[in-house]
Amino acid sequence: MLYSLYEAGFYAAAPLRAAALAARDFWSSPLNPARDSEAARRIYAGADLFVNLTRRYGRPAWGIHEVQIDGKPVRVSEETAWSTPWVKLKHFARDPDDLRQAGRSEPEPAVLIVAPLSGHYATLLRGTVQTFLQDHEVYVTDWENARNVPIVEGRFDLHDYIDHIRQMLRAIGPRPHVVAVCQPGPPTLAAAALMAEDAEPSRPASMTFMGSPIDARLSPTVTNKLAEEKPFAWFESNVIYTVPAPYAGVGRRVYPGFVQLAAFMSMNLERHQEAHLQYLQHLMRGDGDSADKHLDFYDEYLSVLDLTEEFYLQTIDQVFQRYLLPKGELEHRGRLVRPELIRDIGLLTVEGENDDISGIGQTQAAHALCAGLPEELKEDYVQPHVGHYGVFNGRRFREEIYPRVRAFIGRTQPAFDKQRRSA
């Protein structure tokens, strides 16, 4: 019912939104002689803010067409390397001729970046992808909005997620590296453990976990405490709704993106209110650069997707309430997941000192679980002065975290190159 009311509210606001658009266009038109007056800027700012608060935010474009490598421009094309109704495996292919011009003639390590399926689109990692493109062949999981998947396509749960990671690693080829950002940590570790036990040729050469709830019992945050304090039945009864028409997934039970977005924003409501007030003031002062920065951030932040009921509830139950993976009790398709059997997959964990989503220690827990790994294949790093988002994006990521990840991938890559050449 809530989903239908939400949609009804959006369409009911359409006349007001159209009027605000007309006012915004009129008072900003170069043909309007009063456009530079204080009154015009105030009306324009108010109309623009109303439009942005009530419009629909769709899937953002990746928009990655070029990357700078050693000071040389290298063209990038976006390709779909593998897909199901639930995900597209995006390959950001760098132009071979441009790479040679930049002095990169040898093949570089393939990296699968597993984007979180937790409310936002994978494009939230645009900066992460652009950074990795400097030194790697980059693939990323571009998850689909559950409301757009017809119900005839069946279910998608946490174990389907694990299967998808395994299949994508196979599609990339022998011994790729995998980087899991936040939520995908537990299922990615599970996939790697299963592949290691089976000695699959496409098991990862290394795995990097960034701000991931491998063991959510450690340093619990507000998010962890909410999942703990509420009984499982509360989540079933209060956050799951049915997709209405006209979406392709009509009838599917989901955790709606707008519900999760409301939860995100309520955690820092004053900060978001202040940001929008500053945006209004920037527009009234004619400060277009500051206003554009605000829009760039919120165009991404307010673009959300729905999660299937079964995936969301299993994640709450198995990751945040029963902690099956760190307790050694996680089963996949009737088979116990055993990270201690991983012997030849490098492990790097990265955490942020001020992370308020995945507390210090939650990601580091992977080291204890991978007890069979030699110490030379393990590394841990805590980045000072960054929160959750700063672990995988922003200046400190580019300048301090990424060089460590690149070095770790490079350190684990040569041995596997040697294995391939002698095979």
GROMACS .gro file of C-alpha atoms in nm:
model
  423
    1MET     CA    1   0.000   0.000   0.000
    2LEU     CA    2   0.279   0.244   0.090
    3TYR     CA    3   0.442   0.196  -0.252
    4SER     CA    4   0.114   0.288  -0.427
    5LEU     CA    5   0.071   0.592  -0.202
    6TYR     CA    6   0.426   0.701  -0.279
    7GLU     CA    7   0.360   0.677  -0.652
    8ALA     CA    8   0.028   0.859  -0.614
    9GLY     CA    9   0.204   1.140  -0.429
   10PHE     CA   10   0.460   1.175  -0.708
   11TYR     CA   11   0.192   1.207  -0.976
   12ALA     CA   12  -0.028   1.431  -0.760
   13ALA     CA   13   0.261   1.678  -0.734
   14ALA     CA   14   0.300   1.689  -1.115
   15PRO     CA   15   0.098   2.015  -1.166
   16LEU     CA   16   0.299   2.194  -0.896
   17ARG     CA   17   0.623   2.056  -1.042
   18ALA     CA   18   0.522   2.179  -1.389
   19ALA     CA   19   0.443   2.525  -1.250
   20ALA     CA   20   0.779   2.536  -1.071
   21LEU     CA   21   0.958   2.433  -1.390
   22ALA     CA   22   0.782   2.710  -1.582
   23ALA     CA   23   0.874   2.966  -1.314
   24ARG     CA   24   1.235   2.847  -1.308
   25ASP     CA   25   1.268   2.871  -1.685
   26PHE     CA   26   1.097   3.211  -1.702
   27TRP     CA   27   1.306   3.379  -1.432
   28SER     CA   28   1.633   3.235  -1.564
   29SER     CA   29   1.567   3.309  -1.931
   30PRO     CA   30   1.825   3.536  -2.099
   31LEU     CA   31   1.526   3.708  -2.267
   32ASN     CA   32   1.391   3.818  -1.928
   33PRO     CA   33   1.533   4.166  -1.851
   34ALA     CA   34   1.468   4.116  -1.479
   35ARG     CA   35   1.657   3.787  -1.451
   36ASP     CA   36   1.950   3.941  -1.262
   37SER     CA   37   1.736   4.114  -1.000
   38GLU     CA   38   1.733   3.986  -0.644
   39ALA     CA   39   1.361   3.901  -0.665
   40ALA     CA   40   1.417   3.696  -0.982
   41ARG     CA   41   1.703   3.501  -0.826
   42ARG     CA   42   1.492   3.425  -0.519
   43ILE     CA   43   1.197   3.300  -0.723
   44TYR     CA   44   1.430   3.098  -0.947
   45ALA     CA   45   1.607   2.945  -0.647
   46GLY     CA   46   1.284   2.846  -0.474
   47ALA     CA   47   1.138   2.696  -0.792
   48ASP     CA   48   1.457   2.505  -0.869
   49LEU     CA   49   1.476   2.362  -0.516
   50PHE     CA   50   1.112   2.247  -0.533
   51VAL     CA   51   1.172   2.074  -0.868
   52ASN     CA   52   1.479   1.894  -0.738
   53LEU     CA   53   1.305   1.782  -0.419
   54THR     CA   54   1.004   1.636  -0.602
   55ARG     CA   55   1.143   1.500  -0.928
   56ARG     CA   56   1.223   1.135  -1.001
   57TYR     CA   57   1.591   1.037  -0.991
   58GLY     CA   58   1.668   0.760  -1.238
   59ARG     CA   59   1.974   0.543  -1.293
   60PRO     CA   60   2.273   0.778  -1.345
   61ALA     CA   61   2.497   0.730  -1.648
   62TRP     CA   62   2.852   0.613  -1.589
   63GLY     CA   63   2.990   0.882  -1.820
   64ILE     CA   64   3.344   0.738  -1.823
   65HIS     CA   65   3.481   0.806  -2.172
   66GLU     CA   66   3.846   0.881  -2.100
   67VAL     CA   67   4.109   0.828  -1.833
   68GLN     CA   68   4.450   0.989  -1.786
   69ILE     CA   69   4.736   0.735  -1.769
   70ASP     CA   70   5.082   0.876  -1.705
   71GLY     CA   71   4.965   1.210  -1.840
   72LYS     CA   72   4.825   1.061  -2.163
   73PRO     CA   73   4.452   1.052  -2.250
   74VAL     CA   74   4.322   0.698  -2.301
   75ARG     CA   75   3.977   0.644  -2.448
   76VAL     CA   76   3.739   0.415  -2.257
   77SER     CA   77   3.438   0.227  -2.395
   78GLU     CA   78   3.165   0.078  -2.178
   79GLU     CA   79   3.078  -0.282  -2.269
   80THR     CA   80   2.855  -0.550  -2.119
   81ALA     CA   81   3.071  -0.860  -2.074
   82TRP     CA   82   2.804  -1.082  -1.915
   83SER     CA   83   2.450  -1.036  -1.790
   84THR     CA   84   2.141  -1.183  -1.629
   85PRO     CA   85   1.808  -1.009  -1.555
   86TRP     CA   86   1.964  -0.903  -1.223
   87VAL     CA   87   2.300  -0.758  -1.322
   88LYS     CA   88   2.516  -0.639  -1.607
   89LEU     CA   89   2.887  -0.708  -1.577
   90LYS     CA   90   3.031  -0.384  -1.712
   91HIS     CA   91   3.376  -0.384  -1.868
   92PHE     CA   92   3.540  -0.045  -1.909
   93ALA     CA   93   3.767  -0.132  -2.199
   94ARG     CA   94   4.065   0.097  -2.255
   95ASP     CA   95   4.167   0.165  -2.614
   96PRO     CA   96   4.472  -0.056  -2.699
   97ASP     CA   97   4.633   0.205  -2.927
   98ASP     CA   98   4.600   0.474  -2.661
   99LEU     CA   99   4.749   0.237  -2.402
  100ARG     CA  100   5.053   0.180  -2.622
  101GLN     CA  101   5.091   0.555  -2.663
  102ALA     CA  102   5.089   0.579  -2.282
  103GLY     CA  103   5.363   0.316  -2.261
  104ARG     CA  104   5.135   0.033  -2.142
  105SER     CA  105   5.195  -0.248  -2.392
  106GLU     CA  106   5.181  -0.542  -2.147
  107PRO     CA  107   4.846  -0.683  -2.024
  108GLU     CA  108   4.746  -0.542  -1.686
  109PRO     CA  109   4.562  -0.722  -1.404
  110ALA     CA  110   4.187  -0.772  -1.439
  111VAL     CA  111   3.987  -0.643  -1.141
  112LEU     CA  112   3.623  -0.715  -1.061
  113ILE     CA  113   3.477  -0.437  -0.845
  114VAL     CA  114   3.172  -0.577  -0.667
  115ALA     CA  115   2.942  -0.281  -0.608
  116PRO     CA  116   2.705  -0.288  -0.311
  117LEU     CA  117   2.346  -0.396  -0.363
  118SER     CA  118   2.216  -0.187  -0.076
  119GLY     CA  119   2.003   0.092  -0.215
  120HIS     CA  120   2.222   0.299  -0.446
  121TYR     CA  121   2.320   0.225  -0.804
  122ALA     CA  122   2.668   0.099  -0.885
  123THR     CA  123   2.751   0.440  -1.033
  124LEU     CA  124   2.817   0.550  -0.674
  125LEU     CA  125   3.156   0.390  -0.744
  126ARG     CA  126   3.226   0.600  -1.054
  127GLY     CA  127   3.532   0.758  -0.891
  128THR     CA  128   3.654   0.417  -0.774
  129VAL     CA  129   3.630   0.278  -1.127
  130GLN     CA  130   3.808   0.579  -1.278
  131THR     CA  131   4.094   0.540  -1.032
  132PHE     CA  132   4.140   0.167  -1.094
  133LEU     CA  133   4.136   0.225  -1.470
  134GLN     CA  134   4.479   0.387  -1.446
  135ASP     CA  135   4.642   0.046  -1.391
  136HIS     CA  136   4.388  -0.231  -1.448
  137GLU     CA  137   4.131  -0.390  -1.676
  138VAL     CA  138   3.821  -0.297  -1.478
  139TYR     CA  139   3.492  -0.484  -1.450
  140VAL     CA  140   3.207  -0.377  -1.220
  141THR     CA  141   2.875  -0.527  -1.114
  142ASP     CA  142   2.592  -0.299  -1.231
  143TRP     CA  143   2.291  -0.432  -1.037
  144GLU     CA  144   1.936  -0.399  -1.167
  145ASN     CA  145   1.648  -0.226  -0.988
  146ALA     CA  146   1.424  -0.511  -0.865
  147ARG     CA  147   1.109  -0.322  -0.960
  148ASN     CA  148   1.214  -0.347  -1.325
  149VAL     CA  149   1.258  -0.727  -1.324
  150PRO     CA  150   0.939  -0.914  -1.424
  151ILE     CA  151   0.813  -1.155  -1.164
  152VAL     CA  152   0.842  -1.443  -1.415
  153GLU     CA  153   1.223  -1.415  -1.375
  154GLY     CA  154   1.186  -1.569  -1.030
  155ARG     CA  155   1.360  -1.491  -0.703
  156PHE     CA  156   1.697  -1.334  -0.628
  157ASP     CA  157   1.836  -1.402  -0.282
  158LEU     CA  158   2.170  -1.389  -0.101
  159HIS     CA  159   2.272  -1.728  -0.241
  160ASP     CA  160   2.188  -1.620  -0.595
  161TYR     CA  161   2.418  -1.324  -0.528
  162ILE     CA  162   2.701  -1.562  -0.433
  163ASP     CA  163   2.639  -1.764  -0.750
  164HIS     CA  164   2.645  -1.447  -0.960
  165ILE     CA  165   2.985  -1.346  -0.821
  166ARG     CA  166   3.126  -1.689  -0.904
  167GLN     CA  167   2.985  -1.677  -1.257
  168MET     CA  168   3.121  -1.327  -1.320
  169LEU     CA  169   3.469  -1.427  -1.206
  170ARG     CA  170   3.452  -1.720  -1.449
  171ALA     CA  171   3.340  -1.487  -1.728
  172ILE     CA  172   3.645  -1.263  -1.671
  173GLY     CA  173   3.895  -1.549  -1.692
  174PRO     CA  174   4.181  -1.708  -1.494
  175ARG     CA  175   4.274  -1.554  -1.159
  176PRO     CA  176   4.119  -1.207  -1.168
  177HIS     CA  177   4.140  -0.983  -0.863
  178VAL     CA  178   3.822  -0.890  -0.677
  179VAL     CA  179   3.745  -0.574  -0.478
  180ALA     CA  180   3.428  -0.582  -0.265
  181VAL     CA  181   3.297  -0.247  -0.142
  182CYS     CA  182   3.087  -0.255   0.177
  183GLN     CA  183   2.783  -0.491   0.160
  184PRO     CA  184   2.931  -0.749  -0.085
  185GLY     CA  185   3.207  -0.847   0.158
  186PRO     CA  186   3.040  -1.156   0.311
  187PRO     CA  187   2.899  -1.302  -0.015
  188THR     CA  188   3.225  -1.230  -0.200
  189LEU     CA  189   3.428  -1.406   0.070
  190ALA     CA  190   3.183  -1.697   0.054
  191ALA     CA  191   3.217  -1.718  -0.326
  192ALA     CA  192   3.599  -1.710  -0.301
  193ALA     CA  193   3.598  -1.983  -0.034
  194LEU     CA  194   3.381  -2.212  -0.246
  195MET     CA  195   3.595  -2.152  -0.555
  196ALA     CA  196   3.914  -2.212  -0.357
  197GLU     CA  197   3.781  -2.539  -0.217
  198ASP     CA  198   3.695  -2.652  -0.571
  199ALA     CA  199   4.033  -2.527  -0.704
  200GLU     CA  200   3.852  -2.337  -0.978
  201PRO     CA  201   4.086  -2.181  -1.239
  202SER     CA  202   3.896  -1.851  -1.208
  203ARG     CA  203   3.921  -1.821  -0.830
  204PRO     CA  204   4.051  -1.475  -0.741
  205ALA     CA  205   4.423  -1.401  -0.727
  206SER     CA  206   4.347  -1.153  -0.450
  207MET     CA  207   4.046  -1.016  -0.268
  208THR     CA  208   4.021  -0.668  -0.120
  209PHE     CA  209   3.743  -0.585   0.123
  210MET     CA  210   3.666  -0.217   0.185
  211GLY     CA  211   3.444  -0.120   0.477
  212SER     CA  212   3.264  -0.456   0.474
  213PRO     CA  213   3.051  -0.614   0.751
  214ILE     CA  214   3.240  -0.945   0.752
  215ASP     CA  215   3.163  -0.970   1.125
  216ALA     CA  216   2.899  -0.714   1.220
  217ARG     CA  217   2.928  -0.802   1.589
  218LEU     CA  218   3.248  -0.596   1.617
  219SER     CA  219   3.235  -0.220   1.689
  220PRO     CA  220   2.860  -0.206   1.619
  221THR     CA  221   2.733   0.112   1.454
  222VAL     CA  222   2.385   0.265   1.450
  223THR     CA  223   2.302   0.053   1.145
  224ASN     CA  224   2.416  -0.267   1.318
  225LYS     CA  225   2.225  -0.185   1.636
  226LEU     CA  226   1.902  -0.123   1.442
  227ALA     CA  227   1.931  -0.465   1.280
  228GLU     CA  228   1.999  -0.624   1.620
  229GLU     CA  229   1.734  -0.445   1.823
  230LYS     CA  230   1.442  -0.507   1.587
  231PRO     CA  231   1.313  -0.865   1.565
  232PHE     CA  232   1.325  -1.029   1.223
  233ALA     CA  233   0.943  -1.019   1.204
  234TRP     CA  234   0.955  -0.639   1.233
  235PHE     CA  235   1.152  -0.612   0.908
  236GLU     CA  236   0.912  -0.851   0.734
  237SER     CA  237   0.609  -0.648   0.846
  238ASN     CA  238   0.733  -0.290   0.819
  239VAL     CA  239   0.971  -0.243   0.525
  240ILE     CA  240   0.855  -0.487   0.256
  241TYR     CA  241   0.601  -0.371  -0.003
  242THR     CA  242   0.459  -0.481  -0.337
  243VAL     CA  243   0.570  -0.315  -0.662
  244PRO     CA  244   0.267  -0.147  -0.827
  245ALA     CA  245   0.190  -0.093  -1.195
  246PRO     CA  246   0.320   0.029  -1.437
  247TYR     CA  247   0.663  -0.113  -1.344
  248ALA     CA  248   0.779  -0.432  -1.516
  249GLY     CA  249   0.820  -0.599  -1.177
  250VAL     CA  250   0.456  -0.538  -1.075
  251GLY     CA  251   0.358  -0.783  -0.803
  252ARG     CA  252   0.717  -0.842  -0.681
  253ARG     CA  253   0.778  -0.798  -0.309
  254VAL     CA  254   1.065  -0.556  -0.244
  255TYR     CA  255   1.243  -0.335   0.004
  256PRO     CA  256   1.182  -0.004  -0.180
  257GLY     CA  257   1.469   0.230  -0.249
  258PHE     CA  258   1.269   0.530  -0.124
  259VAL     CA  259   1.222   0.362   0.214
  260GLN     CA  260   1.594   0.297   0.246
  261LEU     CA  261   1.671   0.652   0.131
  262ALA     CA  262   1.445   0.789   0.405
  263ALA     CA  263   1.639   0.579   0.657
  264PHE     CA  264   1.973   0.704   0.518
  265MET     CA  265   1.867   1.067   0.537
  266SER     CA  266   1.711   1.039   0.883
  267MET     CA  267   2.052   0.938   1.022
  268ASN     CA  268   2.193   1.282   0.924
  269LEU     CA  269   1.877   1.485   0.871
  270GLU     CA  270   2.017   1.817   0.998
  271ARG     CA  271   2.317   1.789   0.765
  272HIS     CA  272   2.092   1.731   0.462
  273GLN     CA  273   1.864   2.020   0.560
  274GLU     CA  274   2.165   2.249   0.596
  275ALA     CA  275   2.301   2.134   0.257
  276HIS     CA  276   1.975   2.223   0.083
  277LEU     CA  277   1.955   2.557   0.262
  278GLN     CA  278   2.309   2.637   0.144
  279TYR     CA  279   2.213   2.531  -0.209
  280LEU     CA  280   1.922   2.777  -0.200
  281GLN     CA  281   2.155   3.054  -0.080
  282HIS     CA  282   2.412   2.974  -0.351
  283LEU     CA  283   2.144   3.006  -0.619
  284MET     CA  284   2.019   3.336  -0.477
  285ARG     CA  285   2.376   3.470  -0.476
  286GLY     CA  286   2.437   3.343  -0.829
  287ASP     CA  287   2.712   3.105  -0.710
  288GLY     CA  288   2.669   2.846  -0.986
  289ASP     CA  289   2.985   2.645  -0.911
  290SER     CA  290   2.885   2.565  -0.552
  291ALA     CA  291   2.528   2.488  -0.662
  292ASP     CA  292   2.659   2.248  -0.929
  293LYS     CA  293   2.864   2.058  -0.670
  294HIS     CA  294   2.550   2.015  -0.460
  295LEU     CA  295   2.356   1.885  -0.761
  296ASP     CA  296   2.632   1.644  -0.860
  297PHE     CA  297   2.628   1.488  -0.514
  298TYR     CA  298   2.250   1.465  -0.474
  299ASP     CA  299   2.188   1.344  -0.830
  300GLU     CA  300   2.381   1.033  -0.724
  301TYR     CA  301   2.271   1.016  -0.361
  302LEU     CA  302   1.898   1.041  -0.437
  303SER     CA  303   1.911   0.777  -0.714
  304VAL     CA  304   1.805   0.456  -0.543
  305LEU     CA  305   1.690   0.109  -0.640
  306ASP     CA  306   1.464  -0.155  -0.486
  307LEU     CA  307   1.597  -0.481  -0.338
  308THR     CA  308   1.410  -0.811  -0.357
  309GLU     CA  309   1.236  -0.917  -0.038
  310GLU     CA  310   1.431  -1.240  -0.014
  311PHE     CA  311   1.775  -1.080  -0.065
  312TYR     CA  312   1.714  -0.804   0.188
  313LEU     CA  313   1.562  -1.027   0.457
  314GLN     CA  314   1.830  -1.296   0.419
  315THR     CA  315   2.100  -1.029   0.453
  316ILE     CA  316   1.938  -0.896   0.772
  317ASP     CA  317   1.899  -1.247   0.911
  318GLN     CA  318   2.227  -1.412   0.812
  319VAL     CA  319   2.471  -1.118   0.814
  320PHE     CA  320   2.336  -0.876   1.076
  321GLN     CA  321   2.140  -1.094   1.319
  322ARG     CA  322   2.278  -1.450   1.320
  323TYR     CA  323   2.632  -1.371   1.192
  324LEU     CA  324   2.655  -1.705   1.016
  325LEU     CA  325   2.978  -1.644   0.822
  326PRO     CA  326   3.204  -1.539   1.114
  327LYS     CA  327   3.051  -1.813   1.332
  328GLY     CA  328   3.140  -2.077   1.071
  329GLU     CA  329   2.774  -2.168   1.015
  330LEU     CA  330   2.699  -2.023   0.669
  331GLU     CA  331   2.574  -2.284   0.424
  332HIS     CA  332   2.540  -2.230   0.051
  333ARG     CA  333   2.311  -2.469  -0.136
  334GLY     CA  334   2.349  -2.718   0.149
  335ARG     CA  335   2.728  -2.685   0.160
  336LEU     CA  336   2.925  -2.530   0.447
  337VAL     CA  337   3.128  -2.224   0.348
  338ARG     CA  338   3.486  -2.272   0.475
  339PRO     CA  339   3.712  -1.963   0.437
  340GLU     CA  340   3.990  -2.148   0.624
  341LEU     CA  341   4.042  -2.358   0.309
  342ILE     CA  342   4.161  -2.053   0.113
  343ARG     CA  343   4.534  -2.105   0.054
  344ASP     CA  344   4.644  -1.897  -0.244
  345ILE     CA  345   4.420  -1.588  -0.261
  346GLY     CA  346   4.573  -1.264  -0.133
  347LEU     CA  347   4.367  -1.083   0.133
  348LEU     CA  348   4.369  -0.706   0.186
  349THR     CA  349   4.126  -0.535   0.424
  350VAL     CA  350   4.072  -0.158   0.427
  351GLU     CA  351   3.878   0.034   0.692
  352GLY     CA  352   3.814   0.400   0.770
  353GLU     CA  353   3.894   0.543   1.111
  354ASN     CA  354   3.561   0.731   1.125
  355ASP     CA  355   3.340   0.476   0.946
  356ASP     CA  356   2.989   0.498   1.096
  357ILE     CA  357   2.847   0.218   0.876
  358SER     CA  358   3.101  -0.065   0.918
  359GLY     CA  359   3.291  -0.015   1.242
  360ILE     CA  360   3.662  -0.081   1.294
  361GLY     CA  361   3.726  -0.454   1.311
  362GLN     CA  362   3.428  -0.570   1.107
  363THR     CA  363   3.635  -0.594   0.788
  364GLN     CA  364   3.955  -0.705   0.963
  365ALA     CA  365   3.762  -1.013   1.079
  366ALA     CA  366   3.829  -1.168   0.738
  367HIS     CA  367   4.189  -1.238   0.845
  368ALA     CA  368   4.084  -1.465   1.130
  369LEU     CA  369   3.838  -1.647   0.906
  370CYS     CA  370   4.105  -1.708   0.638
  371ALA     CA  371   4.325  -1.894   0.885
  372GLY     CA  372   4.484  -2.108   0.613
  373LEU     CA  373   4.639  -1.814   0.432
  374PRO     CA  374   5.013  -1.751   0.485
  375GLU     CA  375   5.091  -1.416   0.644
  376GLU     CA  376   5.272  -1.290   0.332
  377LEU     CA  377   4.938  -1.300   0.149
  378LYS     CA  378   4.761  -1.090   0.415
  379GLU     CA  379   4.756  -0.716   0.468
  380ASP     CA  380   4.538  -0.479   0.672
  381TYR     CA  381   4.511  -0.102   0.653
  382VAL     CA  382   4.309   0.155   0.849
  383GLN     CA  383   4.288   0.494   0.680
  384PRO     CA  384   4.298   0.786   0.926
  385HIS     CA  385   4.043   1.068   0.912
  386VAL     CA  386   3.791   0.912   0.669
  387GLY     CA  387   3.437   0.785   0.706
  388HIS     CA  388   3.261   0.512   0.513
  389TYR     CA  389   3.243   0.689   0.177
  390GLY     CA  390   3.608   0.799   0.200
  391VAL     CA  391   3.724   0.437   0.212
  392PHE     CA  392   3.648   0.394  -0.158
  393ASN     CA  393   3.618   0.743  -0.305
  394GLY     CA  394   3.759   1.092  -0.278
  395ARG     CA  395   4.104   1.244  -0.244
  396ARG     CA  396   4.234   1.025   0.039
  397PHE     CA  397   4.121   0.714  -0.147
  398ARG     CA  398   4.304   0.825  -0.463
  399GLU     CA  399   4.620   0.940  -0.289
  400GLU     CA  400   4.657   0.708   0.011
  401ILE     CA  401   4.433   0.399  -0.014
  402TYR     CA  402   4.446   0.316  -0.384
  403PRO     CA  403   4.829   0.307  -0.405
  404ARG     CA  404   4.825   0.039  -0.133
  405VAL     CA  405   4.559  -0.162  -0.315
  406ARG     CA  406   4.750  -0.130  -0.644
  407ALA     CA  407   5.073  -0.243  -0.476
  408PHE     CA  408   4.899  -0.540  -0.314
  409ILE     CA  409   4.744  -0.650  -0.643
  410GLY     CA  410   5.084  -0.613  -0.810
  411ARG     CA  411   5.250  -0.815  -0.535
  412THR     CA  412   5.006  -1.104  -0.572
  413GLN     CA  413   4.992  -1.092  -0.952
  414PRO     CA  414   5.343  -1.206  -1.065
  415ALA     CA  415   5.325  -1.552  -0.904
  416PHE     CA  416   5.001  -1.625  -1.081
  417ASP     CA  417   5.136  -1.491  -1.411
  418LYS     CA  418   5.423  -1.737  -1.370
  419GLN     CA  419   5.179  -2.020  -1.300
  420ARG     CA  420   4.983  -1.938  -1.618
  421ARG     CA  421   5.296  -1.927  -1.832
  422SER     CA  422   5.416  -2.265  -1.707
  423ALA     CA  423   5.071  -2.429  -1.732
   0.00000   0.00000   0.00000
